[in-house]
Amino acid sequence: MRLKMTIFLLMAVVLLSGCTSNDILPEGLPAPSIPSLDEISKMLPKLPFFGGEENITDNKSLSEFESTIRGDKKVNESITSKDDENLSQVVSEIKEVSEINVKPVFAQLNTSSGLWDVVFEIEFRTNIAEESGEWTITLLKSGDVVKRAKAYTSGTDDGFEGFEIKFSLSKVKEDSKYTLKIEKDVDVLQKGGSTVASYRIEKEMELSLSPSLEIADTNISCGVVEISVNHSGLLPAKINIDISFTGGEMFTKSFMVTGGGIYRVDFDSNLRSNIFDVKNGGSTIILNLEKYIRIASTPGKNASIKISSGNSIYELKLAAPNITVEREDGKLILMNGNENLPIYIDSVIEVGQKTIPVGILLCDKMEIKSSFNGRIIVVGGPNLFWDDYKERYLTKKPEIILFDGEI
């Protein structure tokens, strides 16, 4: 357009230069001076010099103009902030996230067949625009479809899109393995609405019903052992606690554990169950050894406590009781080693005077108010025995001398 306008002006100049002033002016007016070609060239707009240096007047390079024409977007991803925490928060907010989580809900065991009925929840969340909409969820076992369902994403409280859907399985083995697939078809549309391309998004993960129980920590205080565990999986995990004393006595407890619970285990507890609200996370097992000690602990016996679940094993050892007696500020002080097995103390006999009943476990230290000098005898050890006729444990008076001497 600019080239055509320039040619037109040049032609006009040539036409004007070919006419005399007398031909076109009224009589009596002075003839105007005709500008020279140099003056005319200064009055004309500047033309780009094709084939040479660029003459773009808004200081943009040719490549920048081409980007604008193609519609390319240039995003400045650098973020500056004086506060590092604010910076990391901004970066996390713009980070693309697309994740699948499988959460346990419920499990019921058929004790006769050993098979499980299981309910679990599939949770999907994303902040990627093309992953919004309808998804097909498929559960496969050895390539065969077990379950299939459809779900639609919707907004969540944290600004993401996503869905939650529950699946159930009946009469399955604990070691069953599955493949979980979620798929979505995406259509690329023109401005008018017609489809120009289609593609499929597929996400896949392996799913095992086998639970896992990690033994995180143990702490023992007197006759109580506190065990911290972490549960993960869709089924409760089986845990075994074996308590053994040198000499042959052995006791076993087996029960199911999930996350978020407190399990109190003692000699008489019945922890059998076949219905569970399954959760993942930490749980606490509190093992009370008192009755086991009152049945089997003697001065010559140590104990071993083995806690196992799957491949996770933890073992505690307690040395045999070691009883000493001292007199301090008018009191009898009975002592046992800190890492020694507690033992039941029945009574303290002051020889030639009286008997002081005790009836308590000696863990590390015990005080008895009695001021005297002379010989004493400490009686203790097992005070429970099994009665075959009544089929239960009964109380007896211990006969083991734990200490005999002058103080």
Short mmCIF file of C-alpha atoms in Angstrom, two decimals:
data_model
loop_
_atom_site.label_atom_id
_atom_site.label_comp_id
_atom_site.label_asym_id
_atom_site.label_seq_id
_atom_site.Cartn_x
_atom_site.Cartn_y
_atom_site.Cartn_z
CA MET A 1 0.00 0.00 0.00
CA ARG A 2 2.83 2.35 0.89
CA LEU A 3 4.56 1.51 -2.43
CA LYS A 4 1.41 2.31 -4.45
CA MET A 5 0.96 5.66 -2.67
CA THR A 6 4.60 6.58 -3.40
CA ILE A 7 4.23 5.81 -7.14
CA PHE A 8 1.05 7.92 -7.28
CA LEU A 9 2.83 10.93 -5.74
CA LEU A 10 5.74 10.62 -8.17
CA MET A 11 3.34 10.58 -11.12
CA ALA A 12 1.58 13.65 -9.78
CA VAL A 13 4.87 15.50 -9.53
CA VAL A 14 5.78 14.60 -13.10
CA LEU A 15 2.40 15.82 -14.39
CA LEU A 16 2.66 19.08 -12.51
CA SER A 17 6.20 19.70 -13.74
CA GLY A 18 5.00 19.39 -17.40
CA CYS A 19 2.50 22.34 -17.14
CA THR A 20 3.29 26.09 -17.24
CA SER A 21 1.96 28.45 -14.65
CA ASN A 22 0.18 30.49 -17.31
CA ASP A 23 -1.85 27.42 -18.34
CA ILE A 24 -3.44 26.88 -14.97
CA LEU A 25 -3.42 30.21 -13.00
CA PRO A 26 -5.84 33.13 -13.39
CA GLU A 27 -4.49 36.20 -15.06
CA GLY A 28 -2.77 38.73 -12.80
CA LEU A 29 -1.53 36.22 -10.13
CA PRO A 30 2.22 35.65 -9.78
CA ALA A 31 3.50 32.25 -10.99
CA PRO A 32 4.50 29.91 -8.12
CA SER A 33 8.00 28.53 -7.93
CA ILE A 34 8.34 24.86 -8.90
CA PRO A 35 10.15 22.77 -6.19
CA SER A 36 13.24 20.91 -7.23
CA LEU A 37 13.46 17.09 -7.28
CA ASP A 38 15.62 17.15 -4.12
CA GLU A 39 12.96 19.11 -2.26
CA ILE A 40 10.26 16.74 -3.49
CA SER A 41 12.21 13.67 -2.30
CA LYS A 42 12.46 15.13 1.19
CA MET A 43 8.68 15.54 1.29
CA LEU A 44 7.98 11.89 0.38
CA PRO A 45 7.58 9.15 3.08
CA LYS A 46 10.59 6.91 3.64
CA LEU A 47 10.46 3.51 1.97
CA PRO A 48 12.02 0.30 3.34
CA PHE A 49 15.15 -0.72 1.55
CA PHE A 50 14.26 -4.23 0.41
CA GLY A 51 17.12 -6.71 0.39
CA GLY A 52 19.19 -4.65 2.82
CA GLU A 53 18.97 -3.47 6.43
CA GLU A 54 15.62 -3.89 8.24
CA ASN A 55 13.62 -0.66 8.67
CA ILE A 56 11.12 -1.55 11.43
CA THR A 57 10.17 1.59 13.28
CA ASP A 58 8.97 0.16 16.69
CA ASN A 59 12.31 -1.37 17.72
CA LYS A 60 11.05 -4.99 17.45
CA SER A 61 13.10 -7.63 15.67
CA LEU A 62 11.62 -9.54 12.77
CA SER A 63 11.51 -12.71 14.83
CA GLU A 64 9.40 -10.97 17.48
CA PHE A 65 6.93 -9.91 14.82
CA GLU A 66 6.75 -13.48 13.56
CA SER A 67 6.04 -14.73 17.08
CA THR A 68 3.19 -12.29 17.40
CA ILE A 69 1.74 -13.47 14.11
CA ARG A 70 1.97 -17.14 15.07
CA GLY A 71 0.26 -16.45 18.38
CA ASP A 72 3.09 -17.85 20.51
CA LYS A 73 2.94 -17.14 24.24
CA LYS A 74 6.04 -16.23 26.15
CA VAL A 75 5.60 -16.89 29.90
CA ASN A 76 8.08 -15.48 32.35
CA GLU A 77 8.40 -18.31 34.90
CA SER A 78 10.91 -16.57 37.15
CA ILE A 79 9.37 -15.54 40.48
CA THR A 80 11.09 -13.20 42.88
CA SER A 81 10.17 -12.70 46.50
CA LYS A 82 11.90 -11.40 49.58
CA ASP A 83 10.29 -14.11 51.66
CA ASP A 84 11.56 -17.64 50.84
CA GLU A 85 8.44 -19.23 52.33
CA ASN A 86 6.19 -17.10 50.14
CA LEU A 87 8.33 -18.00 47.13
CA SER A 88 8.03 -21.75 47.76
CA GLN A 89 4.29 -21.33 48.31
CA VAL A 90 3.86 -19.55 44.98
CA VAL A 91 5.94 -22.15 43.17
CA SER A 92 3.93 -24.99 44.71
CA GLU A 93 0.70 -23.30 43.68
CA ILE A 94 1.68 -23.17 40.02
CA LYS A 95 3.20 -26.67 39.92
CA GLU A 96 1.21 -29.18 37.89
CA VAL A 97 -0.15 -32.02 40.05
CA SER A 98 -1.90 -35.20 38.91
CA GLU A 99 -2.08 -38.05 41.42
CA ILE A 100 -4.03 -41.18 42.31
CA ASN A 101 -4.42 -42.42 45.89
CA VAL A 102 -6.08 -45.63 47.05
CA LYS A 103 -7.43 -45.55 50.60
CA PRO A 104 -8.77 -48.43 52.74
CA VAL A 105 -12.33 -48.25 54.04
CA PHE A 106 -13.62 -51.60 55.32
CA ALA A 107 -12.64 -55.27 55.48
CA GLN A 108 -14.39 -58.40 56.74
CA LEU A 109 -12.76 -61.82 57.11
CA ASN A 110 -14.58 -65.10 56.60
CA THR A 111 -12.80 -67.13 59.28
CA SER A 112 -13.82 -70.49 57.80
CA SER A 113 -12.57 -69.80 54.25
CA GLY A 114 -9.86 -67.25 55.01
CA LEU A 115 -11.23 -64.96 52.27
CA TRP A 116 -11.89 -61.22 52.56
CA ASP A 117 -14.63 -58.80 51.57
CA VAL A 118 -12.95 -55.44 50.94
CA VAL A 119 -14.08 -51.86 50.31
CA PHE A 120 -11.59 -49.20 49.23
CA GLU A 121 -11.72 -45.69 47.81
CA ILE A 122 -9.93 -44.37 44.72
CA GLU A 123 -9.11 -40.66 44.96
CA PHE A 124 -7.89 -38.63 41.97
CA ARG A 125 -6.86 -34.96 42.06
CA THR A 126 -5.36 -32.70 39.41
CA ASN A 127 -4.82 -29.05 38.51
CA ILE A 128 -4.21 -29.74 34.80
CA ALA A 129 -7.01 -28.27 32.68
CA GLU A 130 -7.20 -31.09 30.13
CA GLU A 131 -7.71 -33.65 32.93
CA SER A 132 -11.04 -32.14 33.93
CA GLY A 133 -14.17 -34.05 32.94
CA GLU A 134 -15.20 -37.69 32.61
CA TRP A 135 -12.86 -40.59 33.42
CA THR A 136 -13.23 -44.37 33.06
CA ILE A 137 -11.88 -46.36 36.02
CA THR A 138 -11.03 -50.03 35.44
CA LEU A 139 -9.76 -52.66 37.87
CA LEU A 140 -8.06 -55.63 36.21
CA LYS A 141 -6.67 -58.93 37.47
CA SER A 142 -4.27 -60.80 35.17
CA GLY A 143 -5.56 -58.68 32.27
CA ASP A 144 -9.26 -59.45 32.89
CA VAL A 145 -11.70 -56.70 33.86
CA VAL A 146 -12.95 -57.09 37.44
CA LYS A 147 -14.66 -53.72 37.94
CA ARG A 148 -15.36 -50.73 35.72
CA ALA A 149 -17.01 -47.40 36.49
CA LYS A 150 -17.15 -43.78 35.32
CA ALA A 151 -16.51 -40.66 37.38
CA TYR A 152 -16.58 -36.92 36.72
CA THR A 153 -14.13 -34.45 38.22
CA SER A 154 -15.42 -31.60 40.34
CA GLY A 155 -13.84 -28.79 42.31
CA THR A 156 -12.20 -29.48 45.66
CA ASP A 157 -11.61 -27.26 48.68
CA ASP A 158 -7.93 -26.83 47.83
CA GLY A 159 -8.60 -25.52 44.33
CA PHE A 160 -8.01 -28.80 42.50
CA GLU A 161 -10.30 -30.87 40.30
CA GLY A 162 -10.88 -34.50 41.17
CA PHE A 163 -13.17 -37.37 42.09
CA GLU A 164 -13.59 -40.05 44.74
CA ILE A 165 -15.15 -43.43 44.00
CA LYS A 166 -15.50 -46.59 46.10
CA PHE A 167 -14.89 -50.12 44.81
CA SER A 168 -15.75 -53.38 46.60
CA LEU A 169 -14.34 -56.88 46.19
CA SER A 170 -15.84 -60.10 47.53
CA LYS A 171 -14.17 -63.33 48.62
CA VAL A 172 -10.61 -62.40 47.71
CA LYS A 173 -7.29 -63.69 49.03
CA GLU A 174 -5.02 -61.48 51.10
CA ASP A 175 -2.19 -61.69 48.57
CA SER A 176 -4.36 -60.75 45.54
CA LYS A 177 -2.83 -58.28 43.06
CA TYR A 178 -4.63 -55.97 40.63
CA THR A 179 -3.96 -53.27 38.04
CA LEU A 180 -5.85 -49.99 38.34
CA LYS A 181 -6.32 -47.89 35.19
CA ILE A 182 -8.00 -44.53 34.76
CA GLU A 183 -8.50 -43.22 31.23
CA LYS A 184 -9.87 -40.08 29.59
CA ASP A 185 -10.45 -39.07 25.97
CA VAL A 186 -9.56 -35.47 25.10
CA ASP A 187 -10.87 -33.63 21.98
CA VAL A 188 -8.99 -30.64 20.58
CA LEU A 189 -11.55 -28.20 19.13
CA GLN A 190 -11.39 -25.36 16.62
CA LYS A 191 -12.87 -21.97 17.46
CA GLY A 192 -16.05 -22.96 15.68
CA GLY A 193 -16.42 -26.07 17.84
CA SER A 194 -15.46 -28.82 15.40
CA THR A 195 -12.96 -31.48 16.49
CA VAL A 196 -9.55 -31.27 14.87
CA ALA A 197 -7.76 -33.95 16.96
CA SER A 198 -8.37 -36.52 19.73
CA TYR A 199 -6.07 -38.31 22.13
CA ARG A 200 -6.32 -40.45 25.26
CA ILE A 201 -4.82 -39.90 28.72
CA GLU A 202 -4.03 -43.14 30.54
CA LYS A 203 -2.82 -43.57 34.12
CA GLU A 204 -1.98 -46.94 35.65
CA MET A 205 -0.87 -48.29 39.02
CA GLU A 206 -0.36 -51.71 40.59
CA LEU A 207 -2.59 -52.56 43.54
CA SER A 208 -1.89 -55.28 46.12
CA LEU A 209 -4.20 -56.27 48.95
CA SER A 210 -1.28 -57.45 51.09
CA PRO A 211 -0.95 -55.12 54.11
CA SER A 212 2.29 -53.94 55.67
CA LEU A 213 3.07 -53.27 59.32
CA GLU A 214 6.29 -51.50 60.27
CA ILE A 215 7.46 -51.71 63.89
CA ALA A 216 8.68 -48.19 64.56
CA ASP A 217 9.68 -48.20 68.23
CA THR A 218 9.33 -49.97 71.59
CA ASN A 219 9.50 -48.68 75.13
CA ILE A 220 9.40 -50.78 78.30
CA SER A 221 8.44 -49.52 81.73
CA CYS A 222 8.25 -52.09 84.52
CA GLY A 223 5.93 -54.80 83.23
CA VAL A 224 4.41 -52.74 80.40
CA VAL A 225 5.81 -52.72 76.85
CA GLU A 226 4.58 -49.94 74.51
CA ILE A 227 5.01 -50.76 70.80
CA SER A 228 4.57 -48.14 68.06
CA VAL A 229 3.66 -49.48 64.60
CA ASN A 230 2.79 -47.98 61.20
CA HIS A 231 0.09 -49.68 59.11
CA SER A 232 -0.36 -49.39 55.34
CA GLY A 233 -2.56 -51.33 52.92
CA LEU A 234 -6.21 -52.18 52.29
CA LEU A 235 -6.47 -55.00 54.86
CA PRO A 236 -5.57 -55.18 58.55
CA ALA A 237 -2.12 -56.65 59.24
CA LYS A 238 -1.59 -59.70 61.43
CA ILE A 239 0.85 -59.30 64.30
CA ASN A 240 2.29 -62.00 66.55
CA ILE A 241 3.69 -61.45 70.05
CA ASP A 242 5.70 -64.35 71.49
CA ILE A 243 6.80 -64.21 75.15
CA SER A 244 9.20 -66.92 76.22
CA PHE A 245 11.00 -67.65 79.51
CA THR A 246 14.08 -69.78 79.90
CA GLY A 247 12.89 -73.11 81.20
CA GLY A 248 10.12 -73.73 78.69
CA GLU A 249 7.21 -71.42 79.44
CA MET A 250 5.96 -69.67 76.30
CA PHE A 251 2.92 -67.50 75.56
CA THR A 252 1.63 -66.28 72.19
CA LYS A 253 -0.85 -63.58 71.15
CA SER A 254 -1.96 -63.08 67.54
CA PHE A 255 -4.35 -60.36 66.38
CA MET A 256 -5.11 -57.93 63.55
CA VAL A 257 -3.93 -54.31 63.54
CA THR A 258 -4.83 -51.28 61.42
CA GLY A 259 -3.79 -47.65 61.73
CA GLY A 260 -5.10 -45.09 64.20
CA GLY A 261 -5.83 -47.47 67.09
CA ILE A 262 -4.69 -48.46 70.60
CA TYR A 263 -4.50 -52.21 71.28
CA ARG A 264 -4.23 -53.36 74.89
CA VAL A 265 -2.75 -56.84 75.22
CA ASP A 266 -2.60 -58.78 78.46
CA PHE A 267 -2.80 -62.39 79.48
CA ASP A 268 -6.62 -62.53 79.42
CA SER A 269 -7.36 -60.23 76.45
CA ASN A 270 -9.34 -61.57 73.52
CA LEU A 271 -8.35 -59.57 70.45
CA ARG A 272 -9.98 -61.75 67.82
CA SER A 273 -12.16 -59.88 65.33
CA ASN A 274 -13.25 -60.33 61.73
CA ILE A 275 -14.77 -56.89 61.00
CA PHE A 276 -12.52 -53.84 60.60
CA ASP A 277 -12.76 -50.16 59.73
CA VAL A 278 -9.35 -50.07 58.08
CA LYS A 279 -7.11 -46.99 58.29
CA ASN A 280 -3.52 -46.27 57.40
CA GLY A 281 -1.16 -44.62 59.85
CA GLY A 282 0.27 -45.14 63.32
CA SER A 283 -1.08 -47.34 66.10
CA THR A 284 0.02 -48.23 69.61
CA ILE A 285 0.14 -51.71 71.15
CA ILE A 286 0.31 -51.81 74.95
CA LEU A 287 1.53 -55.18 76.25
CA ASN A 288 1.03 -55.80 79.98
CA LEU A 289 3.41 -58.53 81.18
CA GLU A 290 2.25 -58.72 84.81
CA LYS A 291 0.31 -61.98 84.63
CA TYR A 292 2.94 -63.66 82.48
CA ILE A 293 5.54 -62.70 85.09
CA ARG A 294 3.40 -63.98 87.96
CA ILE A 295 3.19 -67.34 86.23
CA ALA A 296 6.76 -67.84 85.05
CA SER A 297 9.30 -65.37 86.47
CA THR A 298 11.90 -66.77 88.88
CA PRO A 299 15.35 -65.52 89.94
CA GLY A 300 17.09 -67.77 87.39
CA LYS A 301 14.97 -67.03 84.33
CA ASN A 302 15.28 -64.33 81.72
CA ALA A 303 12.66 -63.50 79.08
CA SER A 304 12.45 -62.77 75.37
CA ILE A 305 9.64 -60.82 73.69
CA LYS A 306 9.45 -61.20 69.91
CA ILE A 307 7.09 -59.00 67.90
CA SER A 308 6.61 -59.97 64.26
CA SER A 309 4.41 -59.06 61.29
CA GLY A 310 5.30 -60.31 57.83
CA ASN A 311 8.99 -59.61 57.33
CA SER A 312 9.12 -57.07 60.17
CA ILE A 313 10.56 -58.50 63.40
CA TYR A 314 11.54 -56.79 66.66
CA GLU A 315 12.91 -58.55 69.73
CA LEU A 316 13.34 -57.42 73.34
CA LYS A 317 15.37 -59.30 75.94
CA LEU A 318 15.11 -58.97 79.73
CA ALA A 319 17.77 -60.43 82.00
CA ALA A 320 16.89 -62.62 84.99
CA PRO A 321 15.83 -60.78 88.17
CA ASN A 322 18.68 -59.68 90.47
CA ILE A 323 17.36 -58.81 93.94
CA THR A 324 19.31 -56.76 96.48
CA VAL A 325 18.13 -55.19 99.76
CA GLU A 326 19.48 -52.13 101.60
CA ARG A 327 18.49 -50.04 104.61
CA GLU A 328 18.18 -46.31 104.07
CA ASP A 329 16.74 -43.62 106.41
CA GLY A 330 14.84 -46.22 108.40
CA LYS A 331 13.37 -47.90 105.31
CA LEU A 332 13.97 -51.20 103.53
CA ILE A 333 14.92 -50.59 99.90
CA LEU A 334 14.39 -53.55 97.53
CA MET A 335 16.17 -53.16 94.20
CA ASN A 336 16.28 -54.93 90.83
CA GLY A 337 18.40 -54.14 87.79
CA ASN A 338 16.93 -51.64 85.29
CA GLU A 339 17.10 -54.09 82.37
CA ASN A 340 16.18 -57.13 84.43
CA LEU A 341 12.92 -58.99 84.30
CA PRO A 342 10.45 -57.75 86.98
CA ILE A 343 9.47 -60.30 89.61
CA TYR A 344 6.51 -60.68 91.94
CA ILE A 345 7.27 -59.85 95.62
CA ASP A 346 4.87 -61.53 98.02
CA SER A 347 6.23 -60.56 101.45
CA VAL A 348 9.21 -59.51 103.53
CA ILE A 349 9.77 -61.49 106.74
CA GLU A 350 11.62 -59.78 109.57
CA VAL A 351 13.12 -62.84 111.30
CA GLY A 352 11.99 -63.03 114.92
CA GLN A 353 9.50 -60.17 114.59
CA LYS A 354 6.78 -59.97 111.89
CA THR A 355 5.85 -60.43 108.22
CA ILE A 356 5.21 -57.44 105.96
CA PRO A 357 2.84 -58.35 103.06
CA VAL A 358 3.78 -56.73 99.72
CA GLY A 359 1.97 -58.27 96.74
CA ILE A 360 3.44 -56.20 93.91
CA LEU A 361 5.92 -56.46 91.03
CA LEU A 362 9.44 -55.34 91.77
CA CYS A 363 10.63 -53.54 88.65
CA ASP A 364 13.69 -51.49 89.64
CA LYS A 365 13.11 -50.13 93.16
CA MET A 366 10.65 -50.58 96.04
CA GLU A 367 10.48 -48.95 99.51
CA ILE A 368 9.10 -50.63 102.63
CA LYS A 369 8.71 -48.65 105.82
CA SER A 370 10.37 -50.73 108.54
CA SER A 371 13.18 -49.59 110.86
CA PHE A 372 15.28 -52.34 112.40
CA ASN A 373 18.63 -54.12 112.23
CA GLY A 374 18.85 -57.81 111.67
CA ARG A 375 18.04 -60.65 109.32
CA ILE A 376 15.22 -60.50 106.75
CA ILE A 377 13.87 -62.91 104.14
CA VAL A 378 12.20 -61.71 100.89
CA VAL A 379 9.73 -64.20 99.44
CA GLY A 380 8.46 -64.00 95.85
CA GLY A 381 8.39 -65.54 92.41
CA PRO A 382 5.40 -67.14 90.64
CA ASN A 383 2.14 -66.94 92.57
CA LEU A 384 -0.24 -68.31 89.92
CA PHE A 385 -0.71 -71.96 88.95
CA TRP A 386 -2.96 -73.82 86.56
CA ASP A 387 -5.77 -75.88 88.08
CA ASP A 388 -6.76 -78.73 85.74
CA TYR A 389 -10.03 -79.35 87.58
CA LYS A 390 -11.24 -75.74 87.45
CA GLU A 391 -9.39 -75.10 84.14
CA ARG A 392 -8.06 -71.74 85.19
CA TYR A 393 -5.12 -70.10 86.98
CA LEU A 394 -5.36 -69.87 90.78
CA THR A 395 -3.36 -67.91 93.36
CA LYS A 396 -0.77 -69.60 95.57
CA LYS A 397 1.75 -68.45 98.15
CA PRO A 398 5.21 -68.25 96.57
CA GLU A 399 7.91 -70.46 98.09
CA ILE A 400 11.00 -68.97 96.44
CA ILE A 401 13.47 -67.14 98.70
CA LEU A 402 14.61 -64.09 96.72
CA PHE A 403 16.84 -62.68 99.49
CA ASP A 404 18.00 -63.93 102.89
CA GLY A 405 20.51 -61.92 104.90
CA GLU A 406 21.49 -59.29 107.42
CA ILE A 407 20.95 -55.58 106.71
#
